[in-house]
Structure formats: C-alpha cells, structure tokens
Coordinates of N, CA, C and O in Angstrom, one line a residue:
X30 N 141.9 6.3 -93.1 CA 141.0 7.4 -92.6 C 139.6 6.8 -92.4 O 139.1 6.0 -93.2
X31 N 139.0 7.1 -91.2 CA 137.7 6.6 -90.9 C 136.6 7.2 -91.7 O 136.6 8.4 -91.9
X32 N 135.7 6.4 -92.3 CA 134.6 7.0 -93.1 C 133.7 7.9 -92.2 O 133.5 7.6 -91.0
X33 N 133.2 8.9 -92.9 CA 132.3 9.8 -92.2 C 130.9 9.2 -92.1 O 130.2 9.2 -93.1
X34 N 130.6 8.7 -90.9 CA 129.3 8.0 -90.7 C 128.1 9.0 -90.9 O 127.1 8.6 -91.5
X35 N 128.2 10.2 -90.4 CA 127.1 11.2 -90.6 C 126.9 11.5 -92.0 O 125.7 11.5 -92.5
X36 N 127.9 11.6 -92.8 CA 127.7 11.9 -94.3 C 127.1 10.6 -94.9 O 126.3 10.8 -95.8
X37 N 127.5 9.4 -94.5 CA 127.0 8.2 -95.1 C 125.5 8.1 -94.8 O 124.7 7.8 -95.7
X38 N 125.0 8.4 -93.6 CA 123.6 8.4 -93.2 C 122.9 9.5 -94.1 O 121.8 9.2 -94.6
X39 N 123.5 10.6 -94.3 CA 122.9 11.7 -95.1 C 122.7 11.2 -96.5 O 121.7 11.5 -97.2
X40 N 123.7 10.5 -97.0 CA 123.7 10.0 -98.4 C 122.6 8.9 -98.5 O 121.9 8.9 -99.5
X41 N 122.5 8.1 -97.5 CA 121.4 7.1 -97.5 C 120.0 7.8 -97.6 O 119.1 7.4 -98.3
X42 N 119.9 8.8 -96.8 CA 118.6 9.5 -96.8 C 118.3 10.2 -98.1 O 117.2 10.2 -98.6
X43 N 119.4 10.7 -98.8 CA 119.2 11.3 -100.1 C 118.8 10.2 -101.1 O 117.9 10.4 -101.9
X44 N 119.5 9.0 -101.0 CA 119.1 7.9 -101.9 C 117.7 7.5 -101.7 O 117.0 7.2 -102.6
X45 N 117.3 7.4 -100.4 CA 115.9 7.0 -100.1 C 114.9 8.0 -100.6 O 113.8 7.6 -101.0
X46 N 115.2 9.3 -100.5 CA 114.3 10.3 -101.0 C 114.2 10.3 -102.6 O 113.2 10.5 -103.2
X47 N 115.3 9.9 -103.2 CA 115.4 9.9 -104.7 C 114.8 8.6 -105.2 O 114.0 8.7 -106.2
X48 N 115.0 7.5 -104.6 CA 114.5 6.2 -105.1 C 113.8 5.5 -103.9 O 114.3 4.5 -103.4
X49 N 112.6 6.0 -103.5 CA 111.9 5.4 -102.4 C 111.5 3.9 -102.6 O 111.2 3.2 -101.6
X50 N 111.4 3.5 -103.8 CA 110.9 2.1 -104.1 C 112.1 1.1 -103.9 O 111.9 -0.1 -103.8
X51 N 113.3 1.6 -103.9 CA 114.5 0.7 -103.7 C 115.1 0.9 -102.3 O 115.4 -0.1 -101.7
X52 N 115.3 2.1 -101.9 CA 115.9 2.4 -100.6 C 114.9 2.7 -99.5 O 113.8 3.2 -99.8
X53 N 115.3 2.4 -98.3 CA 114.5 2.7 -97.2 C 115.3 3.1 -96.0 O 116.3 2.4 -95.7
X54 N 115.0 4.2 -95.3 CA 115.7 4.6 -94.1 C 115.4 3.6 -93.0 O 116.2 3.3 -92.2
X55 N 114.1 3.1 -93.0 CA 113.7 2.2 -92.0 C 114.3 0.8 -92.3 O 114.3 0.4 -93.4
X56 N 114.7 0.1 -91.2 CA 115.3 -1.2 -91.4 C 114.3 -2.2 -92.0 O 114.7 -3.0 -92.8
X57 N 113.1 -2.1 -91.6 CA 112.1 -3.1 -92.0 C 111.8 -3.0 -93.5 O 111.4 -4.0 -94.1
X58 N 112.0 -1.9 -94.1 CA 111.6 -1.7 -95.5 C 112.8 -2.0 -96.5 O 112.6 -1.8 -97.7
X59 N 113.9 -2.5 -96.0 CA 115.0 -2.7 -96.9 C 114.8 -4.0 -97.7 O 114.3 -4.9 -97.3
X60 N 115.2 -3.9 -99.0 CA 115.1 -4.9 -100.0 C 116.4 -5.3 -100.6 O 117.3 -4.4 -100.7
X61 N 116.7 -6.5 -101.0 CA 117.9 -6.8 -101.6 C 118.0 -6.1 -103.0 O 117.1 -6.0 -103.8
X62 N 119.2 -5.5 -103.2 CA 119.4 -4.8 -104.5 C 119.9 -5.7 -105.5 O 120.5 -6.7 -105.3
X63 N 119.7 -5.3 -106.8 CA 120.3 -6.0 -107.9 C 121.8 -5.9 -107.8 O 122.3 -4.9 -107.2
X64 N 122.5 -6.9 -108.3 CA 123.9 -6.9 -108.3 C 124.4 -5.8 -109.2 O 124.0 -5.6 -110.3
X65 N 125.3 -4.9 -108.7 CA 125.9 -3.8 -109.5 C 125.0 -2.5 -109.4 O 125.2 -1.7 -110.3
X66 N 124.2 -2.4 -108.4 CA 123.3 -1.2 -108.4 C 124.1 0.1 -108.1 O 123.7 1.1 -108.5
X67 N 125.3 -0.1 -107.5 CA 126.1 1.1 -107.3 C 126.5 1.8 -108.6 O 126.6 3.0 -108.6
X68 N 126.8 1.0 -109.6 CA 127.1 1.6 -110.9 C 125.9 2.4 -111.5 O 126.1 3.4 -112.1
X69 N 124.7 1.8 -111.3 CA 123.5 2.5 -111.7 C 123.3 3.8 -111.0 O 123.0 4.8 -111.6
X70 N 123.6 3.8 -109.7 CA 123.5 5.1 -108.9 C 124.5 6.1 -109.3 O 124.2 7.3 -109.5
X71 N 125.7 5.6 -109.5 CA 126.8 6.5 -110.0 C 126.4 7.2 -111.3 O 126.6 8.4 -111.5
X72 N 125.9 6.4 -112.2 CA 125.5 6.9 -113.5 C 124.4 7.9 -113.4 O 124.3 8.9 -114.1
X73 N 123.4 7.5 -112.6 CA 122.2 8.4 -112.4 C 122.5 9.7 -111.7 O 121.9 10.7 -112.0
X74 N 123.4 9.7 -110.8 CA 123.7 10.9 -110.1 C 124.7 11.8 -110.8 O 124.9 13.0 -110.4
X75 N 125.4 11.3 -111.8 CA 126.3 12.1 -112.6 C 127.3 12.9 -111.8 O 127.5 14.1 -112.0
X76 N 127.9 12.3 -110.8 CA 128.9 13.0 -110.0 C 128.4 13.8 -108.8 O 129.2 14.4 -108.1
X77 N 127.1 13.9 -108.6 CA 126.5 14.6 -107.5 C 126.9 14.0 -106.1 O 127.0 14.6 -105.1
X78 N 127.2 12.7 -106.2 CA 127.7 11.9 -105.0 C 129.1 11.4 -105.4 O 129.2 10.7 -106.4
X79 N 130.0 11.7 -104.6 CA 131.4 11.2 -104.9 C 131.4 9.7 -104.7 O 130.6 9.1 -104.0
X80 N 132.4 9.0 -105.4 CA 132.5 7.6 -105.3 C 132.8 7.1 -103.8 O 132.2 6.1 -103.4
X81 N 133.5 7.9 -103.1 CA 133.8 7.6 -101.7 C 132.5 7.7 -100.9 O 132.3 6.8 -100.0
X82 N 131.7 8.7 -101.1 CA 130.5 8.9 -100.3 C 129.5 7.7 -100.7 O 128.9 7.2 -99.8
X83 N 129.4 7.4 -102.0 CA 128.5 6.3 -102.4 C 129.0 5.0 -101.8 O 128.2 4.2 -101.3
X84 N 130.3 4.7 -101.8 CA 130.8 3.5 -101.3 C 130.6 3.4 -99.8 O 130.1 2.3 -99.3
X85 N 130.8 4.4 -99.1 CA 130.5 4.4 -97.6 C 129.0 4.3 -97.3 O 128.7 3.5 -96.4
X86 N 128.2 4.9 -98.0 CA 126.7 4.8 -97.8 C 126.2 3.4 -98.1 O 125.5 2.8 -97.4
X87 N 126.7 2.8 -99.2 CA 126.3 1.5 -99.6 C 126.8 0.5 -98.6 O 126.1 -0.5 -98.3
X88 N 128.0 0.7 -98.1 CA 128.6 -0.2 -97.1 C 127.7 -0.2 -95.8 O 127.4 -1.2 -95.3
X89 N 127.4 1.0 -95.4 CA 126.6 1.2 -94.2 C 125.2 0.5 -94.4 O 124.7 -0.1 -93.5
X90 N 124.7 0.7 -95.6 CA 123.3 0.2 -95.9 C 123.3 -1.3 -96.0 O 122.5 -2.0 -95.5
X91 N 124.3 -1.9 -96.8 CA 124.3 -3.3 -97.2 C 125.0 -4.2 -96.2 O 124.9 -5.4 -96.3
X92 N 125.9 -3.7 -95.4 CA 126.6 -4.6 -94.5 C 126.0 -4.7 -93.1 O 126.6 -5.4 -92.3
X93 N 124.9 -4.1 -92.9 CA 124.2 -4.3 -91.6 C 123.3 -5.5 -91.6 O 122.9 -6.0 -92.6
X94 N 123.0 -5.9 -90.4 CA 122.2 -7.1 -90.2 C 120.8 -6.9 -90.8 O 120.3 -7.9 -91.4
X95 N 120.1 -5.7 -90.7 CA 118.8 -5.6 -91.3 C 118.8 -6.0 -92.8 O 117.9 -6.6 -93.3
X96 N 119.8 -5.5 -93.5 CA 119.9 -5.8 -95.0 C 120.2 -7.2 -95.2 O 119.7 -7.9 -96.0
X97 N 121.3 -7.7 -94.5 CA 121.7 -9.1 -94.7 C 120.6 -10.1 -94.4 O 120.6 -11.2 -95.0
X98 N 119.7 -9.8 -93.4 CA 118.6 -10.7 -93.1 C 117.7 -10.8 -94.3 O 117.0 -11.8 -94.4
X99 N 117.6 -9.8 -95.1 CA 116.7 -9.9 -96.3 C 117.3 -10.7 -97.4 O 116.6 -11.1 -98.4
X100 N 118.6 -11.0 -97.4 CA 119.3 -11.8 -98.4 C 119.1 -13.3 -98.2 O 120.0 -14.0 -97.8
X101 N 117.9 -13.8 -98.4 CA 117.6 -15.2 -98.3 C 117.5 -15.8 -99.7 O 117.1 -15.1 -100.6
X102 N 117.7 -17.1 -99.8 CA 117.7 -17.7 -101.1 C 116.3 -17.5 -101.7 O 115.3 -17.6 -101.1
X103 N 116.4 -17.1 -103.0 CA 115.2 -16.9 -103.9 C 114.5 -15.6 -103.5 O 113.4 -15.3 -104.1
X104 N 115.0 -14.8 -102.6 CA 114.4 -13.4 -102.4 C 114.6 -12.6 -103.6 O 115.6 -12.7 -104.3
X105 N 113.6 -11.8 -103.9 CA 113.6 -11.0 -105.1 C 114.5 -9.7 -104.9 O 114.4 -9.0 -103.9
X106 N 115.4 -9.5 -105.9 CA 116.2 -8.3 -105.9 C 115.5 -7.2 -106.7 O 114.7 -7.5 -107.5
X107 N 115.8 -5.9 -106.3 CA 115.2 -4.8 -107.0 C 116.2 -3.9 -107.6 O 117.3 -3.8 -107.2
X108 N 115.7 -3.2 -108.7 CA 116.6 -2.1 -109.2 C 116.2 -0.8 -108.6 O 115.4 -0.7 -107.6
X109 N 116.7 0.3 -109.1 CA 116.4 1.6 -108.5 C 114.9 2.0 -108.5 O 114.5 2.8 -107.7
X110 N 114.2 1.5 -109.5 CA 112.8 1.9 -109.6 C 111.9 0.9 -108.8 O 110.7 1.0 -108.9
X111 N 112.5 -0.1 -108.2 CA 111.8 -1.1 -107.4 C 111.3 -2.2 -108.2 O 110.5 -3.1 -107.7
X112 N 111.7 -2.3 -109.5 CA 111.3 -3.4 -110.3 C 112.2 -4.7 -110.0 O 113.3 -4.5 -109.7
X113 N 111.6 -5.9 -110.2 CA 112.4 -7.1 -110.0 C 113.6 -7.1 -110.9 O 113.6 -6.7 -112.1
X114 N 114.8 -7.5 -110.3 CA 116.0 -7.5 -111.1 C 116.8 -8.7 -110.6 O 118.0 -8.6 -110.2
X115 N 116.2 -9.9 -110.6 CA 117.0 -11.1 -110.3 C 116.5 -11.6 -108.9 O 115.7 -11.0 -108.2
X116 N 117.2 -12.7 -108.5 CA 116.9 -13.2 -107.2 C 118.2 -13.5 -106.4 O 119.3 -13.6 -107.0
X117 N 118.1 -13.7 -105.1 CA 119.3 -14.1 -104.3 C 119.6 -15.5 -104.5 O 118.7 -16.4 -104.4
X118 N 120.8 -15.9 -104.8 CA 121.2 -17.3 -105.0 C 121.4 -17.9 -103.6 O 121.5 -17.3 -102.6
X119 N 121.5 -19.3 -103.7 CA 121.8 -20.0 -102.4 C 123.1 -19.6 -101.8 O 123.2 -19.5 -100.6
X120 N 124.2 -19.5 -102.7 CA 125.5 -19.1 -102.2 C 125.4 -17.7 -101.5 O 126.1 -17.4 -100.5
X121 N 124.7 -16.7 -102.1 CA 124.6 -15.4 -101.6 C 123.9 -15.4 -100.2 O 124.2 -14.7 -99.3
X122 N 122.8 -16.2 -100.2 CA 122.1 -16.4 -98.9 C 123.0 -17.0 -97.8 O 122.9 -16.5 -96.7
X123 N 123.7 -18.0 -98.2 CA 124.6 -18.6 -97.2 C 125.7 -17.6 -96.7 O 126.1 -17.6 -95.5
X124 N 126.2 -16.9 -97.7 CA 127.2 -15.9 -97.3 C 126.7 -14.8 -96.4 O 127.3 -14.4 -95.4
X125 N 125.4 -14.4 -96.6 CA 124.8 -13.4 -95.7 C 124.6 -14.0 -94.3 O 124.8 -13.3 -93.3
X126 N 124.2 -15.3 -94.2 CA 124.1 -15.9 -92.9 C 125.4 -16.0 -92.2 O 125.5 -15.7 -91.0
X127 N 126.5 -16.3 -92.9 CA 127.8 -16.3 -92.3 C 128.2 -14.9 -91.8 O 128.8 -14.8 -90.7
X128 N 127.9 -13.9 -92.6 CA 128.3 -12.5 -92.2 C 127.5 -12.1 -90.9 O 128.0 -11.5 -90.0
X129 N 126.2 -12.5 -90.9 CA 125.4 -12.2 -89.7 C 126.0 -12.9 -88.5 O 126.1 -12.3 -87.4
X130 N 126.4 -14.2 -88.6 CA 127.0 -14.9 -87.5 C 128.3 -14.2 -87.0 O 128.5 -14.1 -85.8
X131 N 129.1 -13.7 -87.9 CA 130.3 -13.0 -87.5 C 130.0 -11.7 -86.8 O 130.6 -11.3 -85.8
X132 N 129.0 -11.0 -87.3 CA 128.5 -9.8 -86.6 C 128.1 -10.1 -85.2 O 128.4 -9.4 -84.2
X133 N 127.3 -11.1 -85.1 CA 126.8 -11.6 -83.7 C 128.0 -11.9 -82.8 O 128.0 -11.6 -81.6
X134 N 129.0 -12.6 -83.4 CA 130.1 -13.0 -82.6 C 130.9 -11.8 -82.1 O 131.3 -11.7 -80.9
X135 N 131.1 -10.8 -83.0 CA 131.8 -9.6 -82.6 C 131.0 -8.9 -81.5 O 131.6 -8.4 -80.5
X136 N 129.7 -8.8 -81.7 CA 128.9 -8.1 -80.7 C 128.9 -8.8 -79.4 O 129.0 -8.2 -78.3
X137 N 128.9 -10.1 -79.4 CA 128.9 -10.9 -78.2 C 130.3 -10.7 -77.5 O 130.3 -10.6 -76.3
X138 N 131.3 -10.7 -78.3 CA 132.7 -10.5 -77.7 C 132.8 -9.1 -77.1 O 133.4 -9.0 -76.0
X139 N 132.2 -8.1 -77.7 CA 132.2 -6.8 -77.2 C 131.5 -6.7 -75.8 O 131.9 -6.1 -74.9
X140 N 130.3 -7.4 -75.8 CA 129.5 -7.4 -74.6 C 130.2 -8.1 -73.5 O 130.3 -7.6 -72.3
X141 N 130.8 -9.2 -73.8 CA 131.6 -10.0 -72.8 C 132.8 -9.1 -72.3 O 133.0 -9.0 -71.1
X142 N 133.5 -8.5 -73.2 CA 134.6 -7.6 -72.8 C 134.2 -6.5 -72.0 O 134.8 -6.1 -70.9
X143 N 133.1 -5.9 -72.3 CA 132.5 -4.7 -71.5 C 132.1 -5.2 -70.2 O 132.4 -4.5 -69.2
X144 N 131.5 -6.4 -70.1 CA 131.1 -6.9 -68.8 C 132.3 -7.2 -67.9 O 132.3 -7.0 -66.7
X145 N 133.4 -7.8 -68.5 CA 134.6 -8.1 -67.8 C 135.3 -6.8 -67.3 O 135.8 -6.8 -66.2
X146 N 135.2 -5.8 -68.1 CA 135.9 -4.6 -67.8 C 135.1 -3.9 -66.6 O 135.7 -3.4 -65.7
X147 N 133.8 -4.0 -66.6 CA 133.0 -3.4 -65.5 C 133.2 -4.2 -64.3 O 133.4 -3.6 -63.2
X148 N 133.3 -5.6 -64.4 CA 133.6 -6.4 -63.2 C 134.9 -6.1 -62.6 O 135.1 -6.0 -61.4
X149 N 135.9 -6.0 -63.5 CA 137.3 -5.7 -63.0 C 137.4 -4.3 -62.4 O 138.0 -4.1 -61.3
X150 N 136.7 -3.3 -62.9 CA 136.6 -2.0 -62.3 C 136.0 -2.0 -61.0 O 136.4 -1.4 -60.0
X151 N 134.9 -2.8 -60.8 CA 134.2 -2.9 -59.5 C 135.1 -3.6 -58.5 O 135.2 -3.2 -57.4
X152 N 135.9 -4.6 -58.9 CA 136.8 -5.3 -58.0 C 137.9 -4.4 -57.6 O 138.3 -4.3 -56.5
X153 N 138.5 -3.6 -58.6 CA 139.5 -2.6 -58.3 C 139.0 -1.6 -57.3 O 139.7 -1.2 -56.4
X154 N 137.8 -1.1 -57.6 CA 137.2 -0.1 -56.7 C 137.1 -0.6 -55.3 O 137.4 0.1 -54.3
X155 N 136.6 -1.9 -55.2 CA 136.4 -2.5 -53.9 C 137.8 -2.6 -53.2 O 137.9 -2.3 -52.0
X156 N 138.8 -3.1 -53.9 CA 140.1 -3.2 -53.3 C 140.7 -1.9 -52.9 O 141.3 -1.7 -51.8
X157 N 140.5 -0.9 -53.7 CA 140.9 0.5 -53.4 C 140.2 1.0 -52.2 O 140.8 1.6 -51.3
X158 N 138.9 0.8 -52.1 CA 138.1 1.2 -50.9 C 138.6 0.6 -49.6 O 138.8 1.2 -48.6
X159 N 138.9 -0.7 -49.7 CA 139.4 -1.5 -48.5 C 140.8 -1.0 -48.1 O 141.1 -0.8 -47.0
X160 N 141.6 -0.7 -49.1 CA 143.0 -0.2 -48.8 C 142.9 1.2 -48.2 O 143.6 1.5 -47.3
X161 N 142.0 2.1 -48.7 CA 141.8 3.4 -48.2 C 141.3 3.3 -46.7 O 141.7 4.0 -45.9
X162 N 140.4 2.4 -46.5 CA 139.8 2.2 -45.2 C 140.9 1.7 -44.2 O 141.0 2.3 -43.1
X163 N 141.7 0.8 -44.6 CA 142.8 0.3 -43.8 C 143.8 1.4 -43.5 O 144.3 1.6 -42.3
X164 N 144.1 2.2 -44.5 CA 145.1 3.3 -44.3 C 144.5 4.4 -43.4 O 145.2 4.9 -42.5
X165 N 143.2 4.7 -43.5 CA 142.5 5.6 -42.6 C 142.5 5.1 -41.2 O 142.8 5.9 -40.2
X166 N 142.3 3.8 -41.0 CA 142.3 3.3 -39.6 C 143.7 3.3 -39.0 O 143.9 3.6 -37.9
X167 N 144.7 3.0 -39.9 CA 146.1 3.0 -39.4 C 146.5 4.5 -39.0 O 147.1 4.7 -38.0
X168 N 146.1 5.4 -39.9 CA 146.4 6.8 -39.6 C 145.7 7.3 -38.3 O 146.3 8.0 -37.4
X169 N 144.4 6.9 -38.1 CA 143.7 7.2 -36.9 C 144.4 6.6 -35.7 O 144.6 7.3 -34.6
X170 N 144.8 5.3 -35.8 CA 145.5 4.7 -34.7 C 146.8 5.4 -34.3 O 147.2 5.6 -33.2
X171 N 147.5 5.8 -35.4 CA 148.8 6.5 -35.2 C 148.6 7.9 -34.5 O 149.3 8.2 -33.6
X172 N 147.5 8.6 -34.8 CA 147.2 9.8 -34.2 C 146.8 9.6 -32.7 O 147.3 10.4 -31.9
X173 N 146.1 8.6 -32.4 CA 145.7 8.3 -31.1 C 146.9 7.9 -30.2 O 147.1 8.3 -29.1
X174 N 147.9 7.1 -30.8 CA 149.1 6.8 -30.1 C 149.9 8.0 -29.8 O 150.4 8.2 -28.7
X175 N 150.0 8.9 -30.8 CA 150.8 10.1 -30.5 C 150.1 11.0 -29.5 O 150.8 11.8 -28.8
X176 N 148.8 11.0 -29.5 CA 148.1 11.9 -28.6 C 148.0 11.3 -27.2 O 147.6 11.9 -26.2
X177 N 148.5 10.0 -27.0 CA 148.5 9.4 -25.7 C 147.2 8.7 -25.4 O 147.1 8.3 -24.2
X178 N 146.3 8.6 -26.3 CA 145.0 8.0 -26.0 C 145.1 6.5 -26.1 O 144.3 5.8 -25.6
X179 N 146.1 6.0 -26.8 CA 146.3 4.6 -27.0 C 147.7 4.2 -27.0 O 148.6 5.0 -27.4
X180 N 148.0 3.1 -26.5 CA 149.4 2.6 -26.5 C 149.7 1.9 -27.8 O 148.9 1.1 -28.3
X181 N 150.9 2.1 -28.2 CA 151.3 1.4 -29.4 C 151.5 -0.1 -29.1 O 152.0 -0.5 -28.0
X182 N 151.1 -1.0 -30.0 CA 151.2 -2.4 -29.8 C 152.7 -2.8 -29.7 O 153.0 -3.8 -29.0
X183 N 153.6 -2.1 -30.3 CA 155.0 -2.4 -30.3 C 155.7 -2.0 -29.0 O 156.7 -2.5 -28.7
X184 N 155.0 -1.2 -28.2 CA 155.6 -0.7 -27.0 C 154.9 -1.2 -25.7 O 154.8 -0.4 -24.7
X185 N 154.4 -2.4 -25.7 CA 153.8 -2.9 -24.5 C 154.8 -3.2 -23.5 O 155.9 -3.6 -23.8
X186 N 154.4 -3.1 -22.2 CA 155.4 -3.5 -21.2 C 155.6 -5.0 -21.2 O 154.8 -5.7 -21.7
X187 N 156.8 -5.4 -20.7 CA 157.2 -6.8 -20.8 C 156.2 -7.7 -20.0 O 155.9 -8.8 -20.4
X188 N 155.6 -7.1 -19.0 CA 154.6 -7.9 -18.2 C 153.4 -8.3 -19.1 O 152.8 -9.3 -19.0
X189 N 153.0 -7.3 -19.9 CA 151.8 -7.5 -20.8 C 152.2 -8.6 -21.8 O 151.3 -9.4 -22.2
X190 N 153.4 -8.6 -22.3 CA 153.8 -9.5 -23.3 C 153.8 -10.9 -22.7 O 153.4 -11.9 -23.3
X191 N 154.4 -11.0 -21.5 CA 154.4 -12.3 -20.8 C 153.0 -12.8 -20.5 O 152.8 -14.0 -20.6
X192 N 152.1 -12.0 -20.1 CA 150.8 -12.4 -19.8 C 150.0 -12.9 -21.0 O 149.3 -13.8 -21.0
X193 N 150.3 -12.2 -22.1 CA 149.6 -12.5 -23.4 C 150.2 -13.9 -23.9 O 149.4 -14.6 -24.5
X194 N 151.4 -14.1 -23.7 CA 152.0 -15.4 -24.2 C 151.5 -16.6 -23.4 O 151.5 -17.7 -23.9
X195 N 151.2 -16.4 -22.1 CA 150.8 -17.5 -21.2 C 149.4 -17.9 -21.5 O 148.8 -18.4 -22.2

C-alpha cells in the first residue's frame, strides 16, 4: 500500500510545531537527528501518532536530499529539544553521499526518459501528420479523377506512355 504523503506532510508539520528546535518544515533549517529519535517521538506522543504515520513522516523527512546533505562527517546531531546528541560519523556521511548520488541518478534517468518520450511523441505526431496529409492529397486526387477534372495516372493513353518513355 502506498504511504499517504499528505498525512506524512501533516505529521511533519505537527512535529515541527511541537519540537521547533529539532524539526523544520523549511529544507534549509533541517538538522541531523540523534540516532533513535523515532523512539523518543513515539514515547513522547504516547500513541497520538501511529507507528505507520511516524515511520512515513520520518522517511519523508530523513530520506530527502535536504536532510541527507546535512549529514556530513562531524556534523552535530540534535535531540527533540535541539540539544547536541552526538555527531555524524564518517561512515554515516559517506552513506548519505551515496544515497544522494542514487537520488540524482534516478532523477537524471527520469528526466532522460521523459525527454525521450517527448521526442518520440513529437516524431510520432510528425509521422502521423505526414500520413494524414498524404491520405488527404490522395483522397483529393481521387475525387478530382472521379469528377473528371483530372485523369488517373493509371489510365493514360498509350501515346502518352510512349512519349513519356522516350
């Protein structure tokens, strides 16, 4: 089942209103959280937020590039009250960089695929337009032949064929 993104954003807004020194709705204000902060939130909210809602909100908040960019080696982590609660290790920083690279690759692939789809659609449209134009010209020629305004190329007199061949 697809997570409810609107509910996740609402949960993030609730968390930011409850703990403004730790959470930020704005991307620029995001800080690395202490490891295991979800357990602290679950204990503090005493069931007001379901585990699924909390997991979806934290995933939305922590798996995006703005948060991952803050996970640099020796960056200070914060608890719910905004107090220092450890630092980002070198391995955690390297992992965040790899995750950012994968996000960039997926986005780049989507952009390329979208561009190729637009290009293919344009080529198909052009081919369809040319086919429609040829069909319209053929239909017009057929109408003119039937109306006697034009002779069919297949019914030329033999003298015309002989003259054309010479």
